[in-house]
Coordinates of C-alpha atoms and ligand atoms in Angstrom, one line a residue:
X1243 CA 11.7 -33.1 30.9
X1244 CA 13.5 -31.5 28.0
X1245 CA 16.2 -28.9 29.5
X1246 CA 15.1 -25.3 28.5
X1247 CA 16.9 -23.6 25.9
X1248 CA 19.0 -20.8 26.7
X1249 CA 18.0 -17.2 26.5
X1250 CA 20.5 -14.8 25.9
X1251 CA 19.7 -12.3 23.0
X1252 CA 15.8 -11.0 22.1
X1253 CA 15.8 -9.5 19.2
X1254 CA 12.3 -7.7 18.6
X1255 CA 10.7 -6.0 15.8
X1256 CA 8.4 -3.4 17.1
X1257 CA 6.0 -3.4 14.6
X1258 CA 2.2 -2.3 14.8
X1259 CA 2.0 1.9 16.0
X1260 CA 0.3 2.8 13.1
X1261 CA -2.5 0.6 13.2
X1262 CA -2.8 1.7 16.7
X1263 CA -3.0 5.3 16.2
X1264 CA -5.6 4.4 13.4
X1265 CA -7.7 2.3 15.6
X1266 CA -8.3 5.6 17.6
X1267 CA -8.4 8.0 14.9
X1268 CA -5.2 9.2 15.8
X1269 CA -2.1 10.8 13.8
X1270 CA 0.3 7.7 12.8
X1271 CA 3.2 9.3 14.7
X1272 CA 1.2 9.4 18.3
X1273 CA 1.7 5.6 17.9
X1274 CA 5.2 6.4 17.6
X1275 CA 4.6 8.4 20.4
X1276 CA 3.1 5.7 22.9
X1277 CA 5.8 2.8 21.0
X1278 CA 8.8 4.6 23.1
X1279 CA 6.9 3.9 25.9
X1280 CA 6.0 -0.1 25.4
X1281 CA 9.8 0.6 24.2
X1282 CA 11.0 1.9 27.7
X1283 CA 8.9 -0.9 29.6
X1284 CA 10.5 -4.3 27.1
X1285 CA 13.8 -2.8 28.0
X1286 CA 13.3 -2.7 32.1
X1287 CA 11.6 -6.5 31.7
X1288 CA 14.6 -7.4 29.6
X1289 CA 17.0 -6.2 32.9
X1290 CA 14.6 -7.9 35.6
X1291 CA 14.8 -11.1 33.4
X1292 CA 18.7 -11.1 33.4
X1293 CA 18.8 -10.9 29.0
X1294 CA 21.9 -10.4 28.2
X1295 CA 21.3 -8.8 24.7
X1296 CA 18.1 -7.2 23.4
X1297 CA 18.2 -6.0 19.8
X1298 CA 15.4 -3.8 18.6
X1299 CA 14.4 -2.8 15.1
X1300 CA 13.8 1.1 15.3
X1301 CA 13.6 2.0 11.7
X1302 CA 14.5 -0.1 8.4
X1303 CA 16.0 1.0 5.5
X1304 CA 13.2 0.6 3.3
X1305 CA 11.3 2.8 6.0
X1306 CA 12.9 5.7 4.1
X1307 CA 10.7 5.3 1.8
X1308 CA 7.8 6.6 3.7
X1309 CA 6.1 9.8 3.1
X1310 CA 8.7 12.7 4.5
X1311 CA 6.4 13.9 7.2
X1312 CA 6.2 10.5 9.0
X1313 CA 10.1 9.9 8.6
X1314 CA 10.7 13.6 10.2
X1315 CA 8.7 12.9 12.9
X1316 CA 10.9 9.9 13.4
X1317 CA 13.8 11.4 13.2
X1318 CA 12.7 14.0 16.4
X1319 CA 11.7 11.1 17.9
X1320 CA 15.1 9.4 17.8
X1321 CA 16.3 12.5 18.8
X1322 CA 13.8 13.4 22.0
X1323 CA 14.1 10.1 23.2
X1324 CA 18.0 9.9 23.5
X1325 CA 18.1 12.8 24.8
X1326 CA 15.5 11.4 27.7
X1327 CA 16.6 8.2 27.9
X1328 CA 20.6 8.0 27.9
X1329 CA 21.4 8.8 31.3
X1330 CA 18.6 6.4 33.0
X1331 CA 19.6 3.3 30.4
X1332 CA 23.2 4.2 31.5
X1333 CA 22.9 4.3 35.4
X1334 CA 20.7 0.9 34.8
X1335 CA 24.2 -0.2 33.6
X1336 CA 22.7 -0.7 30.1
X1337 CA 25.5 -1.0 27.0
X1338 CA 23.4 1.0 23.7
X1339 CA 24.9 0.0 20.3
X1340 CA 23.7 1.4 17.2
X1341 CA 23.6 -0.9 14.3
X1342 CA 22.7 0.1 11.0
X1343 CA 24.2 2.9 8.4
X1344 CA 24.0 6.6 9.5
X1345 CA 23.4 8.4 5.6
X1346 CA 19.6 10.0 6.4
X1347 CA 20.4 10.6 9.8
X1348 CA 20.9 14.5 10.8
X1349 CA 24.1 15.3 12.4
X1350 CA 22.8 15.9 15.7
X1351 CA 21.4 12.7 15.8
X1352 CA 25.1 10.9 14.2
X1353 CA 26.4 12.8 17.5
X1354 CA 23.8 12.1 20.1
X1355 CA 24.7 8.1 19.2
X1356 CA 28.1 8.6 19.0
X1357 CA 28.2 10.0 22.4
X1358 CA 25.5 7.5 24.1
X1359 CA 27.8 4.1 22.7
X1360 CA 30.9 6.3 24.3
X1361 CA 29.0 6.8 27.4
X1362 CA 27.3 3.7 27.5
X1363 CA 30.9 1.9 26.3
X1364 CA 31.9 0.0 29.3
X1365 CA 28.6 -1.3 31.0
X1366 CA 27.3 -4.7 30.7
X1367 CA 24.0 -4.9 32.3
X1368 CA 22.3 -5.5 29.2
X1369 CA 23.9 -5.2 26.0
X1370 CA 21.2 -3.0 24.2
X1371 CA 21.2 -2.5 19.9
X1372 CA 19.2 -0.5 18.1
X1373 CA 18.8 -1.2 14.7
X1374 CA 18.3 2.2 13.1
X1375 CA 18.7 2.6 9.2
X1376 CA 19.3 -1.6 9.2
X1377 CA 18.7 -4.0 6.5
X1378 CA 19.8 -7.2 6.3
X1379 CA 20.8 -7.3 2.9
X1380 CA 22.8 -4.2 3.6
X1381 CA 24.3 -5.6 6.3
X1382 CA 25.8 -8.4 4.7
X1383 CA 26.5 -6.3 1.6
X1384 CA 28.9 -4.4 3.6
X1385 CA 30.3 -7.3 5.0
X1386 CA 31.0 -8.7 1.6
X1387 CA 32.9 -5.5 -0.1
X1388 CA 34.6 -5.2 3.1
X1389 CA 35.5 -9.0 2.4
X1390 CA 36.5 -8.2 -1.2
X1391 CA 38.2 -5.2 -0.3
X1392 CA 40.6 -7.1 1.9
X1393 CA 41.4 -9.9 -0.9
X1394 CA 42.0 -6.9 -3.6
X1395 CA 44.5 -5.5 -1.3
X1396 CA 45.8 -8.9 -0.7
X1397 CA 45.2 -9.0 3.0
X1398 CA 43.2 -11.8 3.7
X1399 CA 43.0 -15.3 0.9
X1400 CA 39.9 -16.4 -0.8
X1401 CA 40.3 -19.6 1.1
X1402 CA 40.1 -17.7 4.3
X1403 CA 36.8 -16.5 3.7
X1404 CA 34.1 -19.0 5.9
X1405 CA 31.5 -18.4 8.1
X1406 CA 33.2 -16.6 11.1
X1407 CA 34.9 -14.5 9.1
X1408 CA 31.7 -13.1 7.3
X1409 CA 29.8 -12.6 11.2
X1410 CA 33.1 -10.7 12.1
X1411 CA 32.1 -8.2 9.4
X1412 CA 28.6 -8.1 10.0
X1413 CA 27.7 -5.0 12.0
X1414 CA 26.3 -7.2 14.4
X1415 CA 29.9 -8.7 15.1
X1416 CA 30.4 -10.0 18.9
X1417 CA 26.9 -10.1 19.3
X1418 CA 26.0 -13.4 19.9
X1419 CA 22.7 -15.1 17.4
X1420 CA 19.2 -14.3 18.4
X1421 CA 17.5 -16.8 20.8
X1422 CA 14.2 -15.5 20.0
X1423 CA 12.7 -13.1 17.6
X1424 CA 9.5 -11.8 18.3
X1425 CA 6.9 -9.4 16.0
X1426 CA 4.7 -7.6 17.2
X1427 CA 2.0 -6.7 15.1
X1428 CA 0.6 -9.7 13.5
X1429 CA 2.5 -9.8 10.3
X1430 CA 4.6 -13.2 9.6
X1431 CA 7.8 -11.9 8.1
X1432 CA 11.2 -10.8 9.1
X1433 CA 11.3 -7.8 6.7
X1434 CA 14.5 -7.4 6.1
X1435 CA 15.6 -7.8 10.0
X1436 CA 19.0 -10.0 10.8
X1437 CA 18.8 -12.2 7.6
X1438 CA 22.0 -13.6 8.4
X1439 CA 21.6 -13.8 12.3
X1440 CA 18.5 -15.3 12.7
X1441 CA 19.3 -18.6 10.6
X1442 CA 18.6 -20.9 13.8
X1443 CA 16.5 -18.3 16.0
X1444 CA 13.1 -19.4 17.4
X1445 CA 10.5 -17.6 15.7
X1446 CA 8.0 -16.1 17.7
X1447 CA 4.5 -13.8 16.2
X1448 CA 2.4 -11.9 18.4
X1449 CA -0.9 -9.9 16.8
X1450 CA -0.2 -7.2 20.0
X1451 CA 0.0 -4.0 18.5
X1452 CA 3.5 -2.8 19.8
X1453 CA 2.4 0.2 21.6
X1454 CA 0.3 -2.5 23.8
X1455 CA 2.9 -4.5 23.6
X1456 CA 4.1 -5.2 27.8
X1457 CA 5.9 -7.2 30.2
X1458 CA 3.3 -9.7 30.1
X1459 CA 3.3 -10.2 26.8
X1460 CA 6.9 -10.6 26.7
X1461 CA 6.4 -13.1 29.6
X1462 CA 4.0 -15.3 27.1
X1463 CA 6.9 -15.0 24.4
X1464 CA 9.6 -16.7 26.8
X1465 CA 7.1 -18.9 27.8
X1466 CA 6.5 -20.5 24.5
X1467 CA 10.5 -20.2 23.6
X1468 CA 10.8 -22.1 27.1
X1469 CA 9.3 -25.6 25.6
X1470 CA 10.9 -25.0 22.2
X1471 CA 13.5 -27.8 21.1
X1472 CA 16.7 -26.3 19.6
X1473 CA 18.2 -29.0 16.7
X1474 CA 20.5 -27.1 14.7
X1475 CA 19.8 -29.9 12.4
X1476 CA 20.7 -32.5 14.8
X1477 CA 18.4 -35.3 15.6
X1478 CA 16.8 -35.2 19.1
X1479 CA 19.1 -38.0 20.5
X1480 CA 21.3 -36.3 19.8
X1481 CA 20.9 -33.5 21.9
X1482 CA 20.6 -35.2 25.2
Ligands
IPE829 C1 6.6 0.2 13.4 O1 5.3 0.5 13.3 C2 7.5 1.4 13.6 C3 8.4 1.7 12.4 C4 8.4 0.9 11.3 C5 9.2 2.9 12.5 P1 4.7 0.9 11.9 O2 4.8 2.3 11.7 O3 5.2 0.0 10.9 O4 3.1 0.6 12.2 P2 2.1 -0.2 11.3 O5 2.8 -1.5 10.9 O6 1.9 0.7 10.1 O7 0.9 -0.4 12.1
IPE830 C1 9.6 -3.5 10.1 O1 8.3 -3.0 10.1 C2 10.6 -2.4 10.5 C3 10.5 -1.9 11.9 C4 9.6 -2.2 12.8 C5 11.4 -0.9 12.2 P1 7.6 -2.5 8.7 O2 6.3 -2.0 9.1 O3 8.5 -1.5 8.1 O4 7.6 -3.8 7.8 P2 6.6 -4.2 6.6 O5 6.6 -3.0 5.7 O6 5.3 -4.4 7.2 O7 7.2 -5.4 6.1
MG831 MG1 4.6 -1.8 10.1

């Protein structure tokens, strides 16, 4: 029997609420509605299963291109649910990082995740990230002119510049790769997710709808990750 791979970091993209609300001739954003609650129920599986990091994609930053009503309703979301969620994810001992870039966002809402990763700072339960406002190509845009930035002003040589350095400047640095990715959903793409993370994650697809998205179903994504073979390009004799 193969060993089974690790499984530290889930990285989710919680895709599918509209199509739910539709199916029930409902308002797109009471999918929204009933996705914070599939939402709240991954996150409790992810402690019982001992994940160390669970990285969620909230809200992209092509998603600002949707019609303004939808996006506002978002936003309140955001708001609603950090407000009703903070102090329970922190006495869990649950670590929230924010990962994406803040322009868009209302200043109440800038403050109310300033103050949850301050709160949240020094627990290490799980090591939650949302991934509000995220694109990958941002992401490692940033960490390029950041990169650049550094070699203008003579701080770091071009023939420092490798791998490691360019994860230390990603907004995701410290945060180990994804083990798994899962979409809920049933669409096959990573649109625009962690480009640069998930180089070597396993890929997982689920046609759940996210708001139906549950414990179970996350049980049948780590079941199908626990039989996966992990090469990195190796060959497999190498790996034993
Ligand atoms: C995911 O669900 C939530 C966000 C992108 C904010 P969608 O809103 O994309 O739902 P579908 O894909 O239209 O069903
Ligand atoms: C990806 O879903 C973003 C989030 C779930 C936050 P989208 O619904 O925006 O992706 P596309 O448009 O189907 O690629
Ligand atoms: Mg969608």
């Amino acid at each position: 029997m193969p060993d089974t791979p690790a499984l530290a970091h889930v990285a989710i993209i919680m895709d599918g609420n509209g199509r739910w609300a539709k199916q029930r001739n409902l308002p797109r954003t009471a999918g929204h509605r009933r996705g914070i609650e599939a939402t709240r129920a991954i996150i409790e599986a992810c402690v019982q299963h001992e994940i160390r990091y669970l990285t969620l994609f909230a809200f992209s930053s092509e998603n600002w291109k949707r019609p303004k009503t939808e996006i506002s309703v978002l936003m309140d979301l955001f708001v609603e649910s950090l407000q009703s969620e903070v102090q329970s994810l922190n006495e869990k001992g649950v670590c929230l990082r924010f990962l994406g870039h803040r322009p868009g966002f209302s200043d109440g809402l800038c403050k109310q995740i300033q103050q949850a990763e301050e709160l949240t700072r020094t627990n290490d339960t799980l090591f939650l990230n949302i991934a509000m406002g995220y694109g990958g190509r941002w992401d490692i845009l940033q960490a390029v002119e950041n990169i650049v930035e550094d070699v203008v002003h003579e701080r770091l040589a071009v023939e420092d510049i490798d791998e490691a350095l360019l994860e230390e400047h990603l907004v995701t640095h410290g945060i180990p790769a994804p083990d798994l990715f899962i979409r809920t959903g049933g669409e096959k793409r990573i649109s625009n997710f962690l480009l640069w993370q998930l180089a070597y994650t396993e890929l997982y697809f689920s046609d759940i709808l996210w708001p139906d998205f549950n414990p179970d179903e996350l049980e049948k994504a780590f079941e199908n990750y626990r039989v996966r073979q992990r090469r990195f390009g190796l060959i497999q004799e190498q790996l034993a």
